[in-house]
PDB file of C-alpha atoms in Angstrom:
ATOM      1  CA  ARG A   1      -0.043   0.052   0.008  1.00  0.00           C
ATOM      2  CA  TRP A   2       2.836   2.258   0.843  1.00  0.00           C
ATOM      3  CA  ILE A   3       4.367   1.676  -2.576  1.00  0.00           C
ATOM      4  CA  ALA A   4       0.857   2.277  -4.403  1.00  0.00           C
ATOM      5  CA  GLU A   5       0.644   5.622  -2.359  1.00  0.00           C
ATOM      6  CA  GLY A   6       3.993   6.696  -4.030  1.00  0.00           C
ATOM      7  CA  ALA A   7       6.604   5.528  -1.408  1.00  0.00           C
ATOM      8  CA  ARG A   8       6.797   8.792   0.183  1.00  0.00           C
ATOM      9  CA  ASN A   9       9.557   9.389   2.644  1.00  0.00           C
ATOM     10  CA  ASP A  10       7.495  10.843   5.339  1.00  0.00           C
ATOM     11  CA  TYR A  11      10.069   9.591   8.172  1.00  0.00           C
ATOM     12  CA  SER A  12      13.115  11.863   7.370  1.00  0.00           C
ATOM     13  CA  LYS A  13      10.799  15.022   7.254  1.00  0.00           C
ATOM     14  CA  THR A  14       9.190  14.120  10.734  1.00  0.00           C
ATOM     15  CA  ALA A  15      12.644  12.991  12.207  1.00  0.00           C
ATOM     16  CA  ALA A  16      14.158  16.420  11.283  1.00  0.00           C
ATOM     17  CA  SER A  17      11.568  18.445  13.426  1.00  0.00           C
ATOM     18  CA  TYR A  18      13.000  17.249  16.667  1.00  0.00           C
ATOM     19  CA  ASP A  19      14.936  19.353  19.030  1.00  0.00           C
ATOM     20  CA  ALA A  20      15.069  20.690  22.651  1.00  0.00           C
ATOM     21  CA  ASP A  21      12.166  22.904  21.844  1.00  0.00           C
ATOM     22  CA  HIS A  22      10.299  20.185  20.168  1.00  0.00           C
ATOM     23  CA  PRO A  23      10.862  17.000  21.924  1.00  0.00           C
ATOM     24  CA  PRO A  24       9.387  13.722  20.806  1.00  0.00           C
ATOM     25  CA  ALA A  25       6.066  12.826  22.220  1.00  0.00           C
ATOM     26  CA  TYR A  26       5.159   9.224  23.078  1.00  0.00           C
ATOM     27  CA  SER A  27       1.844   7.292  22.580  1.00  0.00           C
ATOM     28  CA  ARG A  28       3.711   4.190  24.047  1.00  0.00           C
ATOM     29  CA  GLN A  29       6.682   3.394  25.940  1.00  0.00           C
ATOM     30  CA  PRO A  30       9.921   3.136  23.501  1.00  0.00           C
ATOM     31  CA  ASN A  31      11.609   0.158  22.794  1.00  0.00           C
ATOM     32  CA  ILE A  32      14.712  -0.133  25.168  1.00  0.00           C
ATOM     33  CA  THR A  33      17.753  -1.008  23.435  1.00  0.00           C
ATOM     34  CA  ALA A  34      20.445   0.699  25.647  1.00  0.00           C
ATOM     35  CA  LEU A  35      21.263   1.817  29.043  1.00  0.00           C
ATOM     36  CA  ASP A  36      24.096   2.740  31.383  1.00  0.00           C
ATOM     37  CA  TYR A  37      24.769   3.788  34.912  1.00  0.00           C
ATOM     38  CA  SER A  38      27.197   6.560  35.726  1.00  0.00           C
ATOM     39  CA  PRO A  39      30.487   5.756  37.530  1.00  0.00           C
ATOM     40  CA  ASP A  40      29.080   7.106  40.720  1.00  0.00           C
ATOM     41  CA  GLY A  41      25.778   5.561  40.376  1.00  0.00           C
ATOM     42  CA  ASN A  42      23.852   8.703  40.352  1.00  0.00           C
ATOM     43  CA  TRP A  43      22.618   8.659  36.839  1.00  0.00           C
ATOM     44  CA  LEU A  44      20.690   6.018  34.690  1.00  0.00           C
ATOM     45  CA  ALA A  45      20.968   6.829  31.032  1.00  0.00           C
ATOM     46  CA  VAL A  46      18.249   5.177  28.733  1.00  0.00           C
ATOM     47  CA  ASN A  47      17.493   5.314  25.064  1.00  0.00           C
ATOM     48  CA  GLY A  48      14.237   6.871  23.695  1.00  0.00           C
ATOM     49  CA  PHE A  49      13.284   7.801  20.197  1.00  0.00           C
ATOM     50  CA  HIS A  50      15.548  10.378  19.035  1.00  0.00           C
ATOM     51  CA  GLU A  51      16.782  11.140  22.565  1.00  0.00           C
ATOM     52  CA  ILE A  52      18.611   9.716  25.638  1.00  0.00           C
ATOM     53  CA  LEU A  53      16.637   9.932  28.880  1.00  0.00           C
ATOM     54  CA  LEU A  54      18.544  10.602  32.126  1.00  0.00           C
ATOM     55  CA  TYR A  55      17.194   9.395  35.480  1.00  0.00           C
ATOM     56  CA  ASP A  56      18.549  10.702  38.864  1.00  0.00           C
ATOM     57  CA  THR A  57      18.969   7.390  40.698  1.00  0.00           C
ATOM     58  CA  ARG A  58      18.923   9.008  44.046  1.00  0.00           C
ATOM     59  CA  ASN A  59      15.338   9.963  43.427  1.00  0.00           C
ATOM     60  CA  LEU A  60      14.018   6.959  41.374  1.00  0.00           C
ATOM     61  CA  GLY A  61      10.798   6.674  43.471  1.00  0.00           C
ATOM     62  CA  ASP A  62       9.752  10.043  41.918  1.00  0.00           C
ATOM     63  CA  ALA A  63      10.421   8.428  38.427  1.00  0.00           C
ATOM     64  CA  LYS A  64      10.699  11.806  36.641  1.00  0.00           C
ATOM     65  CA  ILE A  65      12.942  12.227  33.838  1.00  0.00           C
ATOM     66  CA  ALA A  66      15.754  14.646  34.976  1.00  0.00           C
ATOM     67  CA  ARG A  67      17.247  15.294  31.516  1.00  0.00           C
ATOM     68  CA  ARG A  68      16.415  14.762  27.909  1.00  0.00           C
ATOM     69  CA  PHE A  69      19.427  14.805  25.273  1.00  0.00           C
ATOM     70  CA  ILE A  70      17.758  15.108  21.894  1.00  0.00           C
ATOM     71  CA  GLY A  71      19.570  14.286  18.764  1.00  0.00           C
ATOM     72  CA  LEU A  72      19.802  13.422  15.137  1.00  0.00           C
ATOM     73  CA  SER A  73      19.595   9.609  15.477  1.00  0.00           C
ATOM     74  CA  ALA A  74      16.147   7.946  15.726  1.00  0.00           C
ATOM     75  CA  ARG A  75      17.667   4.914  17.077  1.00  0.00           C
ATOM     76  CA  ILE A  76      20.193   4.767  20.007  1.00  0.00           C
ATOM     77  CA  GLU A  77      21.673   1.223  20.167  1.00  0.00           C
ATOM     78  CA  SER A  78      24.349   1.717  22.897  1.00  0.00           C
ATOM     79  CA  LEU A  79      25.179   4.112  25.649  1.00  0.00           C
ATOM     80  CA  LYS A  80      28.308   4.410  27.682  1.00  0.00           C
ATOM     81  CA  PHE A  81      29.360   6.863  30.354  1.00  0.00           C
ATOM     82  CA  SER A  82      33.086   8.200  30.510  1.00  0.00           C
ATOM     83  CA  PRO A  83      35.387   6.698  33.152  1.00  0.00           C
ATOM     84  CA  ASP A  84      35.092  10.102  34.959  1.00  0.00           C
ATOM     85  CA  GLY A  85      31.389  10.348  34.554  1.00  0.00           C
ATOM     86  CA  LYS A  86      31.529  13.744  32.918  1.00  0.00           C
ATOM     87  CA  TRP A  87      30.725  12.667  29.440  1.00  0.00           C
ATOM     88  CA  LEU A  88      27.960  10.283  27.766  1.00  0.00           C
ATOM     89  CA  ALA A  89      28.758   8.487  24.460  1.00  0.00           C
ATOM     90  CA  ALA A  90      25.896   6.906  22.273  1.00  0.00           C
ATOM     91  CA  SER A  91      25.912   5.153  19.131  1.00  0.00           C
ATOM     92  CA  GLY A  92      23.025   4.635  16.730  1.00  0.00           C
ATOM     93  CA  GLY A  93      21.643   6.279  13.717  1.00  0.00           C
ATOM     94  CA  ASN A  94      18.744   5.785  11.203  1.00  0.00           C
ATOM     95  CA  PRO A  95      18.481   2.234   9.572  1.00  0.00           C
ATOM     96  CA  ALA A  96      19.747   2.202   6.005  1.00  0.00           C
ATOM     97  CA  GLU A  97      20.566   6.049   6.057  1.00  0.00           C
ATOM     98  CA  PHE A  98      23.610   6.703   8.371  1.00  0.00           C
ATOM     99  CA  GLY A  99      25.292   5.782  11.817  1.00  0.00           C
ATOM    100  CA  GLU A 100      25.992   8.393  14.352  1.00  0.00           C
ATOM    101  CA  VAL A 101      28.285   8.553  17.354  1.00  0.00           C
ATOM    102  CA  GLN A 102      27.211  11.244  20.003  1.00  0.00           C
ATOM    103  CA  ILE A 103      29.275  12.750  22.883  1.00  0.00           C
ATOM    104  CA  TRP A 104      27.292  14.549  25.412  1.00  0.00           C
ATOM    105  CA  ASN A 105      28.552  16.801  28.189  1.00  0.00           C
ATOM    106  CA  LEU A 106      26.918  16.068  31.443  1.00  0.00           C
ATOM    107  CA  GLU A 107      27.660  19.417  33.029  1.00  0.00           C
ATOM    108  CA  THR A 108      26.445  21.500  30.525  1.00  0.00           C
ATOM    109  CA  GLU A 109      23.955  19.093  28.870  1.00  0.00           C
ATOM    110  CA  LYS A 110      25.355  19.927  25.451  1.00  0.00           C
ATOM    111  CA  LEU A 111      26.247  17.918  22.684  1.00  0.00           C
ATOM    112  CA  GLN A 112      30.090  17.980  22.365  1.00  0.00           C
ATOM    113  CA  LEU A 113      30.344  15.737  19.181  1.00  0.00           C
ATOM    114  CA  SER A 114      28.213  14.310  16.414  1.00  0.00           C
ATOM    115  CA  LYS A 115      30.229  11.968  14.213  1.00  0.00           C
ATOM    116  CA  ILE A 116      28.303  10.758  11.159  1.00  0.00           C
ATOM    117  CA  VAL A 117      29.608   7.069  10.219  1.00  0.00           C
ATOM    118  CA  SER A 118      28.746   4.414   7.600  1.00  0.00           C
ATOM    119  CA  HIS A 119      25.270   4.123   5.936  1.00  0.00           C
ATOM    120  CA  ASP A 120      23.497   2.380   8.895  1.00  0.00           C
ATOM    121  CA  THR A 121      23.186   2.222  12.756  1.00  0.00           C
ATOM    122  CA  VAL A 122      26.374   1.570  14.634  1.00  0.00           C
ATOM    123  CA  TYR A 123      26.742  -0.608  17.729  1.00  0.00           C
ATOM    124  CA  GLY A 124      28.843  -1.099  20.872  1.00  0.00           C
ATOM    125  CA  VAL A 125      30.141   2.347  21.916  1.00  0.00           C
ATOM    126  CA  ASN A 126      32.917   2.196  24.590  1.00  0.00           C
ATOM    127  CA  TRP A 127      35.341   4.513  26.174  1.00  0.00           C
ATOM    128  CA  SER A 128      39.171   3.920  26.424  1.00  0.00           C
ATOM    129  CA  PRO A 129      40.417   3.864  30.027  1.00  0.00           C
ATOM    130  CA  ASP A 130      41.678   7.430  29.761  1.00  0.00           C
ATOM    131  CA  GLY A 131      38.498   8.685  28.143  1.00  0.00           C
ATOM    132  CA  LYS A 132      40.181  10.093  25.172  1.00  0.00           C
ATOM    133  CA  LEU A 133      38.962   7.567  22.630  1.00  0.00           C
ATOM    134  CA  VAL A 134      35.524   6.083  21.861  1.00  0.00           C
ATOM    135  CA  SER A 135      35.168   2.859  19.915  1.00  0.00           C
ATOM    136  CA  PHE A 136      32.259   1.291  18.006  1.00  0.00           C
ATOM    137  CA  GLY A 137      31.349  -1.323  15.504  1.00  0.00           C
ATOM    138  CA  CYS A 138      29.679  -0.751  12.186  1.00  0.00           C
ATOM    139  CA  THR A 139      27.220  -2.959   9.959  1.00  0.00           C
ATOM    140  CA  ASP A 140      29.723  -2.773   7.217  1.00  0.00           C
ATOM    141  CA  SER A 141      31.983  -5.039   9.276  1.00  0.00           C
ATOM    142  CA  THR A 142      34.484  -2.302  10.282  1.00  0.00           C
ATOM    143  CA  VAL A 143      35.399  -1.587  13.772  1.00  0.00           C
ATOM    144  CA  ARG A 144      36.416   2.111  14.596  1.00  0.00           C
ATOM    145  CA  ALA A 145      37.794   4.314  17.311  1.00  0.00           C
ATOM    146  CA  ILE A 146      37.723   8.155  17.162  1.00  0.00           C
ATOM    147  CA  ASP A 147      39.034  10.880  19.231  1.00  0.00           C
ATOM    148  CA  ALA A 148      36.203  11.860  21.728  1.00  0.00           C
ATOM    149  CA  LEU A 149      36.818  15.706  21.483  1.00  0.00           C
ATOM    150  CA  THR A 150      37.543  16.104  17.891  1.00  0.00           C
ATOM    151  CA  GLY A 151      36.002  13.158  16.163  1.00  0.00           C
ATOM    152  CA  LYS A 152      39.174  12.265  14.371  1.00  0.00           C
ATOM    153  CA  GLN A 153      39.365   8.485  13.304  1.00  0.00           C
ATOM    154  CA  VAL A 154      42.286   6.849  14.983  1.00  0.00           C
ATOM    155  CA  LEU A 155      41.493   3.190  14.251  1.00  0.00           C
ATOM    156  CA  TYR A 156      39.921   1.534  11.406  1.00  0.00           C
ATOM    157  CA  GLN A 157      39.778  -2.331  10.727  1.00  0.00           C
ATOM    158  CA  SER A 158      37.783  -4.671   8.636  1.00  0.00           C
ATOM    159  CA  ALA A 159      38.754  -8.250   9.897  1.00  0.00           C
ATOM    160  CA  HIS A 160      35.009  -9.143  10.621  1.00  0.00           C
ATOM    161  CA  ASP A 161      32.780 -10.594   7.939  1.00  0.00           C
ATOM    162  CA  ASP A 162      29.462  -9.339   9.239  1.00  0.00           C
ATOM    163  CA  TRP A 163      28.013  -6.618  11.655  1.00  0.00           C
ATOM    164  CA  ILE A 164      30.145  -5.901  14.845  1.00  0.00           C
ATOM    165  CA  ARG A 165      27.861  -5.578  17.702  1.00  0.00           C
ATOM    166  CA  ASP A 166      30.093  -4.591  20.541  1.00  0.00           C
ATOM    167  CA  THR A 167      33.666  -3.428  21.505  1.00  0.00           C
ATOM    168  CA  VAL A 168      35.967  -2.910  24.683  1.00  0.00           C
ATOM    169  CA  PHE A 169      39.470  -1.759  25.383  1.00  0.00           C
ATOM    170  CA  SER A 170      42.152  -3.431  27.155  1.00  0.00           C
ATOM    171  CA  VAL A 171      43.270  -2.278  30.831  1.00  0.00           C
ATOM    172  CA  ASP A 172      45.794   0.049  29.409  1.00  0.00           C
ATOM    173  CA  GLY A 173      43.967   1.151  26.348  1.00  0.00           C
ATOM    174  CA  SER A 174      46.484  -0.146  23.951  1.00  0.00           C
ATOM    175  CA  GLN A 175      44.243  -2.791  22.410  1.00  0.00           C
ATOM    176  CA  LEU A 176      40.680  -3.169  21.513  1.00  0.00           C
ATOM    177  CA  VAL A 177      38.371  -6.096  21.236  1.00  0.00           C
ATOM    178  CA  SER A 178      35.487  -6.438  18.943  1.00  0.00           C
ATOM    179  CA  VAL A 179      32.737  -9.176  18.624  1.00  0.00           C
ATOM    180  CA  GLY A 180      30.316  -9.672  15.856  1.00  0.00           C
ATOM    181  CA  ARG A 181      27.590 -11.687  14.057  1.00  0.00           C
ATOM    182  CA  ASP A 182      30.305 -13.614  12.196  1.00  0.00           C
ATOM    183  CA  MET A 183      30.932 -15.703  15.268  1.00  0.00           C
ATOM    184  CA  THR A 184      34.127 -14.276  16.134  1.00  0.00           C
ATOM    185  CA  CYS A 185      35.877 -12.152  18.710  1.00  0.00           C
ATOM    186  CA  LYS A 186      39.060 -10.149  17.524  1.00  0.00           C
ATOM    187  CA  LEU A 187      42.029  -8.242  18.810  1.00  0.00           C
ATOM    188  CA  TYR A 188      43.554  -5.151  17.537  1.00  0.00           C
ATOM    189  CA  GLU A 189      46.547  -2.989  18.461  1.00  0.00           C
ATOM    190  CA  VAL A 190      45.152   0.787  18.959  1.00  0.00           C
ATOM    191  CA  PRO A 191      48.393   2.650  18.124  1.00  0.00           C
ATOM    192  CA  THR A 192      49.218   1.051  14.944  1.00  0.00           C
ATOM    193  CA  GLN A 193      45.566  -0.144  14.059  1.00  0.00           C
ATOM    194  CA  ARG A 194      46.693  -3.526  13.394  1.00  0.00           C
ATOM    195  CA  PHE A 195      44.716  -6.796  13.582  1.00  0.00           C
ATOM    196  CA  ILE A 196      46.479  -9.149  15.999  1.00  0.00           C
ATOM    197  CA  ASP A 197      44.700 -12.406  16.328  1.00  0.00           C
ATOM    198  CA  ASN A 198      41.218 -14.006  16.684  1.00  0.00           C
ATOM    199  CA  ILE A 199      40.864 -14.298  20.288  1.00  0.00           C
ATOM    200  CA  THR A 200      38.343 -17.300  19.953  1.00  0.00           C
ATOM    201  CA  SER A 201      38.665 -20.317  17.725  1.00  0.00           C
ATOM    202  CA  ILE A 202      37.600 -19.844  14.227  1.00  0.00           C
ATOM    203  CA  THR A 203      37.127 -23.610  13.664  1.00  0.00           C
ATOM    204  CA  PRO A 204      33.567 -24.406  12.302  1.00  0.00           C
ATOM    205  CA  GLY A 205      31.494 -25.818  15.398  1.00  0.00           C
ATOM    206  CA  VAL A 206      33.453 -24.191  18.153  1.00  0.00           C
ATOM    207  CA  LEU A 207      30.988 -21.304  18.262  1.00  0.00           C
ATOM    208  CA  LYS A 208      27.234 -21.707  17.621  1.00  0.00           C
ATOM    209  CA  GLY A 209      26.385 -18.439  16.509  1.00  0.00           C
ATOM    210  CA  GLY A 210      26.818 -14.435  16.493  1.00  0.00           C
ATOM    211  CA  ILE A 211      28.402 -12.908  19.388  1.00  0.00           C
ATOM    212  CA  ALA A 212      26.387  -9.859  20.568  1.00  0.00           C
ATOM    213  CA  SER A 213      28.172  -8.547  23.729  1.00  0.00           C
ATOM    214  CA  VAL A 214      31.549  -8.428  25.341  1.00  0.00           C
ATOM    215  CA  ALA A 215      32.752  -7.038  28.989  1.00  0.00           C
ATOM    216  CA  ARG A 216      36.214  -6.678  30.419  1.00  0.00           C
ATOM    217  CA  HIS A 217      37.476  -7.801  33.922  1.00  0.00           C
ATOM    218  CA  PRO A 218      38.226  -4.265  35.513  1.00  0.00           C
ATOM    219  CA  ALA A 219      41.805  -5.059  36.321  1.00  0.00           C
ATOM    220  CA  ARG A 220      42.936  -7.923  33.933  1.00  0.00           C
ATOM    221  CA  ASP A 221      42.962  -8.405  30.164  1.00  0.00           C
ATOM    222  CA  GLU A 222      40.241 -11.091  30.457  1.00  0.00           C
ATOM    223  CA  ILE A 223      36.841 -10.650  28.734  1.00  0.00           C
ATOM    224  CA  VAL A 224      33.382 -12.495  29.053  1.00  0.00           C
ATOM    225  CA  ILE A 225      31.403 -12.828  25.862  1.00  0.00           C
ATOM    226  CA  GLY A 226      27.949 -14.022  24.965  1.00  0.00           C
ATOM    227  CA  GLY A 227      25.619 -14.365  21.879  1.00  0.00           C
ATOM    228  CA  ALA A 228      23.213 -16.594  20.093  1.00  0.00           C
ATOM    229  CA  ASP A 229      24.277 -19.975  21.820  1.00  0.00           C
ATOM    230  CA  GLY A 230      23.526 -18.534  25.378  1.00  0.00           C
ATOM    231  CA  VAL A 231      26.527 -19.756  26.868  1.00  0.00           C
ATOM    232  CA  PRO A 232      28.927 -17.041  28.571  1.00  0.00           C
ATOM    233  CA  LYS A 233      32.431 -17.573  27.909  1.00  0.00           C
ATOM    234  CA  VAL A 234      35.610 -16.299  29.712  1.00  0.00           C
ATOM    235  CA  TYR A 235      38.881 -15.630  27.648  1.00  0.00           C
ATOM    236  CA  ARG A 236      42.116 -14.054  28.035  1.00  0.00           C
ATOM    237  CA  MET A 237      42.945 -11.387  25.406  1.00  0.00           C
ATOM    238  CA  ASN A 238      46.270 -12.422  24.607  1.00  0.00           C
ATOM    239  CA  ARG A 239      47.576 -15.914  23.621  1.00  0.00           C
ATOM    240  CA  ILE A 240      49.900 -17.417  26.266  1.00  0.00           C
ATOM    241  CA  THR A 241      50.367 -20.930  24.375  1.00  0.00           C
ATOM    242  CA  LYS A 242      51.788 -21.816  21.176  1.00  0.00           C
ATOM    243  CA  ARG A 243      49.154 -21.665  18.218  1.00  0.00           C
ATOM    244  CA  VAL A 244      47.759 -24.864  17.139  1.00  0.00           C
ATOM    245  CA  ILE A 245      45.300 -25.095  14.295  1.00  0.00           C
ATOM    246  CA  GLY A 246      41.636 -25.576  15.421  1.00  0.00           C
ATOM    247  CA  ASP A 247      42.337 -24.682  19.122  1.00  0.00           C
ATOM    248  CA  ASP A 248      40.571 -22.522  21.495  1.00  0.00           C
ATOM    249  CA  ALA A 249      43.422 -21.916  23.783  1.00  0.00           C
ATOM    250  CA  ASN A 250      42.353 -18.427  25.124  1.00  0.00           C
ATOM    251  CA  LEU A 251      39.407 -19.951  26.735  1.00  0.00           C
ATOM    252  CA  VAL A 252      39.454 -19.618  30.549  1.00  0.00           C
ATOM    253  CA  ARG A 253      36.039 -21.062  31.483  1.00  0.00           C
ATOM    254  CA  LEU A 254      32.452 -21.697  30.257  1.00  0.00           C
ATOM    255  CA  LEU A 255      29.614 -20.628  32.476  1.00  0.00           C
ATOM    256  CA  PRO A 256      26.372 -22.284  32.721  1.00  0.00           C
ATOM    257  CA  ALA A 257      24.047 -21.774  29.590  1.00  0.00           C
ATOM    258  CA  LEU A 258      21.044 -19.412  29.578  1.00  0.00           C
ATOM    259  CA  PRO A 259      17.865 -19.739  27.837  1.00  0.00           C
ATOM    260  CA  GLY A 260      17.890 -18.200  24.311  1.00  0.00           C
ATOM    261  CA  ARG A 261      20.385 -15.544  23.212  1.00  0.00           C
ATOM    262  CA  ILE A 262      22.631 -13.566  25.415  1.00  0.00           C
ATOM    263  CA  GLN A 263      21.849  -9.838  24.856  1.00  0.00           C
ATOM    264  CA  SER A 264      24.316  -8.040  27.227  1.00  0.00           C
ATOM    265  CA  LEU A 265      26.928  -8.666  29.758  1.00  0.00           C
ATOM    266  CA  ALA A 266      28.731  -6.846  32.541  1.00  0.00           C
ATOM    267  CA  VAL A 267      31.406  -7.573  35.212  1.00  0.00           C
ATOM    268  CA  SER A 268      31.093  -5.970  38.371  1.00  0.00           C
ATOM    269  CA  ARG A 269      33.800  -3.320  39.602  1.00  0.00           C
ATOM    270  CA  ASP A 270      35.422  -5.334  41.881  1.00  0.00           C
ATOM    271  CA  GLY A 271      35.925  -8.203  39.212  1.00  0.00           C
ATOM    272  CA  LYS A 272      34.042 -10.856  41.416  1.00  0.00           C
ATOM    273  CA  ARG A 273      30.705 -11.285  39.457  1.00  0.00           C
ATOM    274  CA  ILE A 274      29.510 -11.481  35.875  1.00  0.00           C
ATOM    275  CA  ALA A 275      25.894 -10.762  35.054  1.00  0.00           C
ATOM    276  CA  ALA A 276      24.434 -11.987  31.852  1.00  0.00           C
ATOM    277  CA  ALA A 277      20.970 -11.191  30.320  1.00  0.00           C
ATOM    278  CA  SER A 278      19.330 -13.464  27.838  1.00  0.00           C
ATOM    279  CA  SER A 279      15.729 -13.940  26.307  1.00  0.00           C
ATOM    280  CA  LEU A 280      13.742 -16.534  24.840  1.00  0.00           C
ATOM    281  CA  ASP A 281       9.901 -16.687  23.809  1.00  0.00           C
ATOM    282  CA  GLY A 282       9.220 -13.464  25.644  1.00  0.00           C
ATOM    283  CA  LYS A 283      10.957 -14.491  28.913  1.00  0.00           C
ATOM    284  CA  GLY A 284      14.277 -13.216  30.120  1.00  0.00           C
ATOM    285  CA  ALA A 285      16.915 -14.335  32.460  1.00  0.00           C
ATOM    286  CA  VAL A 286      19.685 -12.422  34.265  1.00  0.00           C
ATOM    287  CA  PRO A 287      21.769 -14.870  36.255  1.00  0.00           C
ATOM    288  CA  VAL A 288      25.095 -13.419  38.360  1.00  0.00           C
ATOM    289  CA  SER A 289      28.095 -15.838  38.460  1.00  0.00           C
ATOM    290  CA  TYR A 290      31.148 -15.597  40.861  1.00  0.00           C
ATOM    291  CA  THR A 291      34.309 -15.183  38.609  1.00  0.00           C
ATOM    292  CA  HIS A 292      36.631 -16.970  41.011  1.00  0.00           C
ATOM    293  CA  LEU A 293      34.875 -20.125  41.100  1.00  0.00           C
ATOM    294  CA  ARG A 294      35.060 -23.207  38.752  1.00  0.00           C
ATOM    295  CA  ALA A 295      32.116 -23.260  35.972  1.00  0.00           C
ATOM    296  CA  HIS A 296      30.561 -26.358  37.939  1.00  0.00           C
ATOM    297  CA  GLU A 297      30.456 -24.416  41.256  1.00  0.00           C
ATOM    298  CA  THR A 298      29.023 -21.297  39.819  1.00  0.00           C
TER     299      THR A 298
END
């Protein structure tokens, strides 16, 4: 029917009208695709339509929106506060039109940076430990990092074969990890933009589906990944054994399987617990595992 009516692009025209003086109005609750807590725990950032909604967690009983950051992108796919809590990064865009990375100043409530990237929404935004760089993944199979102040691209890699869903820096910020729908987890050297290695095995059958999320231990270069097979897996980032074709030598432990697909992961700030979230047939699960225990004791 839309084609018969002339296939008019009324979406972009409507989207262009949103700003601080003309905020989005909702007839129903938006689909939540991204959220993050500030390092001090005082702010909760949640995506809306063309905006980011901030709640003051010290007054959640009042349930009022404290701030609204309205931007260009209709969809926000990931949110991440900077390590010092002064900035908020968002990745998203308009499907099949453009991707965008936004950097917001929490003190002034102003948009510091809007970086248009690629031809589709972008995912998995994350900060380097020093707060100077922001990484993200694209549907064109590239992983990128930019200077958080200037937007200058400082890393570009195309080692993946499908969408990149999430990224995370190493403890010292010299390396970057990405995970994607091609069932791989890859490691890069940030200063040289060099691809280093596949962290996970690329042997067919070792991984059962795409990887959607990655999180790092706060003090060690160890990561936990999760995706379509529903099994959280802990890996060391760098190989310490001789390479053998078909091995999965970086694997540290497997955690108990969750129902359905894993959509997100988090490691507690003390490094002792891992939380994983999954969903299947309209039901979700969020188990918490203790990282210092063996898998069968978790």
